[in-house]
């Protein structure tokens, strides 16, 4: 990681207090992962419903391996790896960290079982807390920087844990509910419509003392032309108009690659939508629910977002336009409901260079062929969102909580 700042709780704290705050932050994040997994049975935790999704048990173990590999092995004297077989099983994509199990076969790993993974987590938890307590002052900045990345990494997997189990449950004809009490977050009230984004040169990218991932830097100037951005997210009601107008059957609305997938996959509606007795239902974390026309559309791919924008006579915002608007508090529901596709390819900011070593693989090597999403979703853990945050997925992906915000030009 090229740029590492300090966990928001820690700046300015005295060294002893800082250690206590790091332990508190560490426990909070680790507990949240277990809370999200707690309603899932051991069977639920094994399943891998597609190559892009990972089993819950794997997520719990992989984030633990991350701390073991990058924090404990290099920095805690005398640390003993919990199980020498685990790095092969739970390394995701870090080539510099050694060989690893094939991603599409993660669901075949019935052992270690969920209980073994709980023991692995406890072993690593104790060691990380020990390291926080004993790390010498002159090594503390390095250790806490890696710890901070590990915490943010685990938060990313907390979101994936939900998106992946939703995909698994959506394959089950009984429509299991991850959380029977799940409610869609309310959309912000207020006038709808488009608001002008101030044109001219603006700086985007991270600044200040808080944490960011390296892909949010360097901060740099961009030119915003005259344009307007939608205050609100696109709703299911207008998406239904797109469906009823034949949007999924009209090739002229689609990018060529998108149209190929529409045909190959038989897409007729957003992901997880099913028509039952003439009414659309959608699989949610609360099980199958009637599609709420007033709620923002979820589980659409970049291809669908782009086709919808064309249908509506609009565009998608660039990530720079989104960031400038969000910084000016012009956007309703910028965070907490749906990641918003932008028309920006996921590319390095000017002058970006990934760090040396395995952690340099975190973001940099994925900067091709994917599109940027901005904001955050209903599955994003509290405190993980940022106005400069760059999420990225391949254009056909729609198992994330991904939605649409439109833009228009003069
Ligand atoms: Fe990871």
JSON list of N, CA and C in Angstrom, two decimals, residues 166 169 172-178 272-274 276 280-291:
[
{"chain": "A", "resi": 166, "resn": "UNK", "atom": "N", "xyz": [-25.96, -14.07, -0.08]},
{"chain": "A", "resi": 166, "resn": "UNK", "atom": "CA", "xyz": [-27.21, -13.75, -0.79]},
{"chain": "A", "resi": 166, "resn": "UNK", "atom": "C", "xyz": [-27.25, -14.48, -2.13]},
{"chain": "A", "resi": 169, "resn": "UNK", "atom": "N", "xyz": [-28.03, -18.12, -1.33]},
{"chain": "A", "resi": 169, "resn": "UNK", "atom": "CA", "xyz": [-29.43, -18.32, -0.94]},
{"chain": "A", "resi": 169, "resn": "UNK", "atom": "C", "xyz": [-30.37, -18.12, -2.13]},
{"chain": "A", "resi": 172, "resn": "UNK", "atom": "N", "xyz": [-31.33, -21.18, -3.93]},
{"chain": "A", "resi": 172, "resn": "UNK", "atom": "CA", "xyz": [-32.12, -22.15, -3.16]},
{"chain": "A", "resi": 172, "resn": "UNK", "atom": "C", "xyz": [-33.61, -21.90, -3.41]},
{"chain": "A", "resi": 173, "resn": "UNK", "atom": "N", "xyz": [-34.33, -22.89, -3.95]},
{"chain": "A", "resi": 173, "resn": "UNK", "atom": "CA", "xyz": [-35.75, -22.67, -4.28]},
{"chain": "A", "resi": 173, "resn": "UNK", "atom": "C", "xyz": [-36.62, -22.29, -3.09]},
{"chain": "A", "resi": 174, "resn": "UNK", "atom": "N", "xyz": [-36.12, -22.52, -1.88]},
{"chain": "A", "resi": 174, "resn": "UNK", "atom": "CA", "xyz": [-36.94, -22.16, -0.70]},
{"chain": "A", "resi": 174, "resn": "UNK", "atom": "C", "xyz": [-36.71, -20.72, -0.25]},
{"chain": "A", "resi": 175, "resn": "UNK", "atom": "N", "xyz": [-35.88, -19.97, -0.98]},
{"chain": "A", "resi": 175, "resn": "UNK", "atom": "CA", "xyz": [-35.65, -18.54, -0.68]},
{"chain": "A", "resi": 175, "resn": "UNK", "atom": "C", "xyz": [-35.30, -18.27, 0.78]},
{"chain": "A", "resi": 176, "resn": "UNK", "atom": "N", "xyz": [-34.23, -18.83, 1.29]},
{"chain": "A", "resi": 176, "resn": "UNK", "atom": "CA", "xyz": [-33.92, -18.61, 2.71]},
{"chain": "A", "resi": 176, "resn": "UNK", "atom": "C", "xyz": [-33.64, -17.14, 3.00]},
{"chain": "A", "resi": 177, "resn": "UNK", "atom": "N", "xyz": [-33.99, -16.73, 4.20]},
{"chain": "A", "resi": 177, "resn": "UNK", "atom": "CA", "xyz": [-33.70, -15.36, 4.63]},
{"chain": "A", "resi": 177, "resn": "UNK", "atom": "C", "xyz": [-32.40, -15.38, 5.44]},
{"chain": "A", "resi": 178, "resn": "UNK", "atom": "N", "xyz": [-31.46, -14.56, 5.06]},
{"chain": "A", "resi": 178, "resn": "UNK", "atom": "CA", "xyz": [-30.26, -14.40, 5.89]},
{"chain": "A", "resi": 178, "resn": "UNK", "atom": "C", "xyz": [-30.66, -13.77, 7.21]},
{"chain": "A", "resi": 272, "resn": "UNK", "atom": "N", "xyz": [-31.59, -11.39, -9.37]},
{"chain": "A", "resi": 272, "resn": "UNK", "atom": "CA", "xyz": [-32.46, -11.84, -8.26]},
{"chain": "A", "resi": 272, "resn": "UNK", "atom": "C", "xyz": [-33.94, -11.48, -8.44]},
{"chain": "A", "resi": 273, "resn": "UNK", "atom": "N", "xyz": [-34.30, -10.89, -9.59]},
{"chain": "A", "resi": 273, "resn": "UNK", "atom": "CA", "xyz": [-35.73, -10.63, -9.82]},
{"chain": "A", "resi": 273, "resn": "UNK", "atom": "C", "xyz": [-36.36, -11.89, -10.44]},
{"chain": "A", "resi": 274, "resn": "UNK", "atom": "N", "xyz": [-37.55, -12.19, -9.96]},
{"chain": "A", "resi": 274, "resn": "UNK", "atom": "CA", "xyz": [-38.33, -13.29, -10.53]},
{"chain": "A", "resi": 274, "resn": "UNK", "atom": "C", "xyz": [-39.78, -12.86, -10.67]},
{"chain": "A", "resi": 276, "resn": "UNK", "atom": "N", "xyz": [-43.50, -13.78, -10.55]},
{"chain": "A", "resi": 276, "resn": "UNK", "atom": "CA", "xyz": [-44.38, -14.82, -10.01]},
{"chain": "A", "resi": 276, "resn": "UNK", "atom": "C", "xyz": [-45.81, -14.32, -10.08]},
{"chain": "A", "resi": 280, "resn": "UNK", "atom": "N", "xyz": [-43.41, -8.93, -9.98]},
{"chain": "A", "resi": 280, "resn": "UNK", "atom": "CA", "xyz": [-41.97, -9.11, -9.78]},
{"chain": "A", "resi": 280, "resn": "UNK", "atom": "C", "xyz": [-41.64, -9.24, -8.29]},
{"chain": "A", "resi": 281, "resn": "UNK", "atom": "N", "xyz": [-40.82, -10.21, -7.99]},
{"chain": "A", "resi": 281, "resn": "UNK", "atom": "CA", "xyz": [-40.26, -10.37, -6.66]},
{"chain": "A", "resi": 281, "resn": "UNK", "atom": "C", "xyz": [-38.74, -10.33, -6.78]},
{"chain": "A", "resi": 282, "resn": "UNK", "atom": "N", "xyz": [-38.09, -9.94, -5.68]},
{"chain": "A", "resi": 282, "resn": "UNK", "atom": "CA", "xyz": [-36.63, -9.91, -5.69]},
{"chain": "A", "resi": 282, "resn": "UNK", "atom": "C", "xyz": [-36.11, -10.62, -4.45]},
{"chain": "A", "resi": 283, "resn": "UNK", "atom": "N", "xyz": [-35.06, -11.40, -4.64]},
{"chain": "A", "resi": 283, "resn": "UNK", "atom": "CA", "xyz": [-34.40, -12.03, -3.50]},
{"chain": "A", "resi": 283, "resn": "UNK", "atom": "C", "xyz": [-33.61, -10.96, -2.74]},
{"chain": "A", "resi": 284, "resn": "UNK", "atom": "N", "xyz": [-33.81, -10.91, -1.44]},
{"chain": "A", "resi": 284, "resn": "UNK", "atom": "CA", "xyz": [-33.12, -9.94, -0.59]},
{"chain": "A", "resi": 284, "resn": "UNK", "atom": "C", "xyz": [-32.50, -10.66, 0.59]},
{"chain": "A", "resi": 285, "resn": "UNK", "atom": "N", "xyz": [-31.81, -9.93, 1.43]},
{"chain": "A", "resi": 285, "resn": "UNK", "atom": "CA", "xyz": [-31.27, -10.55, 2.65]},
{"chain": "A", "resi": 285, "resn": "UNK", "atom": "C", "xyz": [-32.39, -11.01, 3.58]},
{"chain": "A", "resi": 286, "resn": "UNK", "atom": "N", "xyz": [-33.59, -10.53, 3.35]},
{"chain": "A", "resi": 286, "resn": "UNK", "atom": "CA", "xyz": [-34.75, -10.98, 4.12]},
{"chain": "A", "resi": 286, "resn": "UNK", "atom": "C", "xyz": [-35.57, -12.04, 3.40]},
{"chain": "A", "resi": 287, "resn": "UNK", "atom": "N", "xyz": [-35.01, -12.65, 2.37]},
{"chain": "A", "resi": 287, "resn": "UNK", "atom": "CA", "xyz": [-35.75, -13.62, 1.57]},
{"chain": "A", "resi": 287, "resn": "UNK", "atom": "C", "xyz": [-36.39, -12.94, 0.37]},
{"chain": "A", "resi": 288, "resn": "UNK", "atom": "N", "xyz": [-37.29, -13.66, -0.30]},
{"chain": "A", "resi": 288, "resn": "UNK", "atom": "CA", "xyz": [-37.94, -13.11, -1.49]},
{"chain": "A", "resi": 288, "resn": "UNK", "atom": "C", "xyz": [-39.02, -12.11, -1.09]},
{"chain": "A", "resi": 289, "resn": "UNK", "atom": "N", "xyz": [-38.98, -10.93, -1.71]},
{"chain": "A", "resi": 289, "resn": "UNK", "atom": "CA", "xyz": [-39.94, -9.86, -1.37]},
{"chain": "A", "resi": 289, "resn": "UNK", "atom": "C", "xyz": [-40.50, -9.27, -2.66]},
{"chain": "A", "resi": 290, "resn": "UNK", "atom": "N", "xyz": [-41.76, -8.79, -2.62]},
{"chain": "A", "resi": 290, "resn": "UNK", "atom": "CA", "xyz": [-42.27, -8.06, -3.80]},
{"chain": "A", "resi": 290, "resn": "UNK", "atom": "C", "xyz": [-41.37, -6.86, -4.08]},
{"chain": "A", "resi": 291, "resn": "UNK", "atom": "N", "xyz": [-41.14, -6.59, -5.34]},
{"chain": "A", "resi": 291, "resn": "UNK", "atom": "CA", "xyz": [-40.30, -5.45, -5.70]},
{"chain": "A", "resi": 291, "resn": "UNK", "atom": "C", "xyz": [-41.01, -4.16, -5.30]}
]
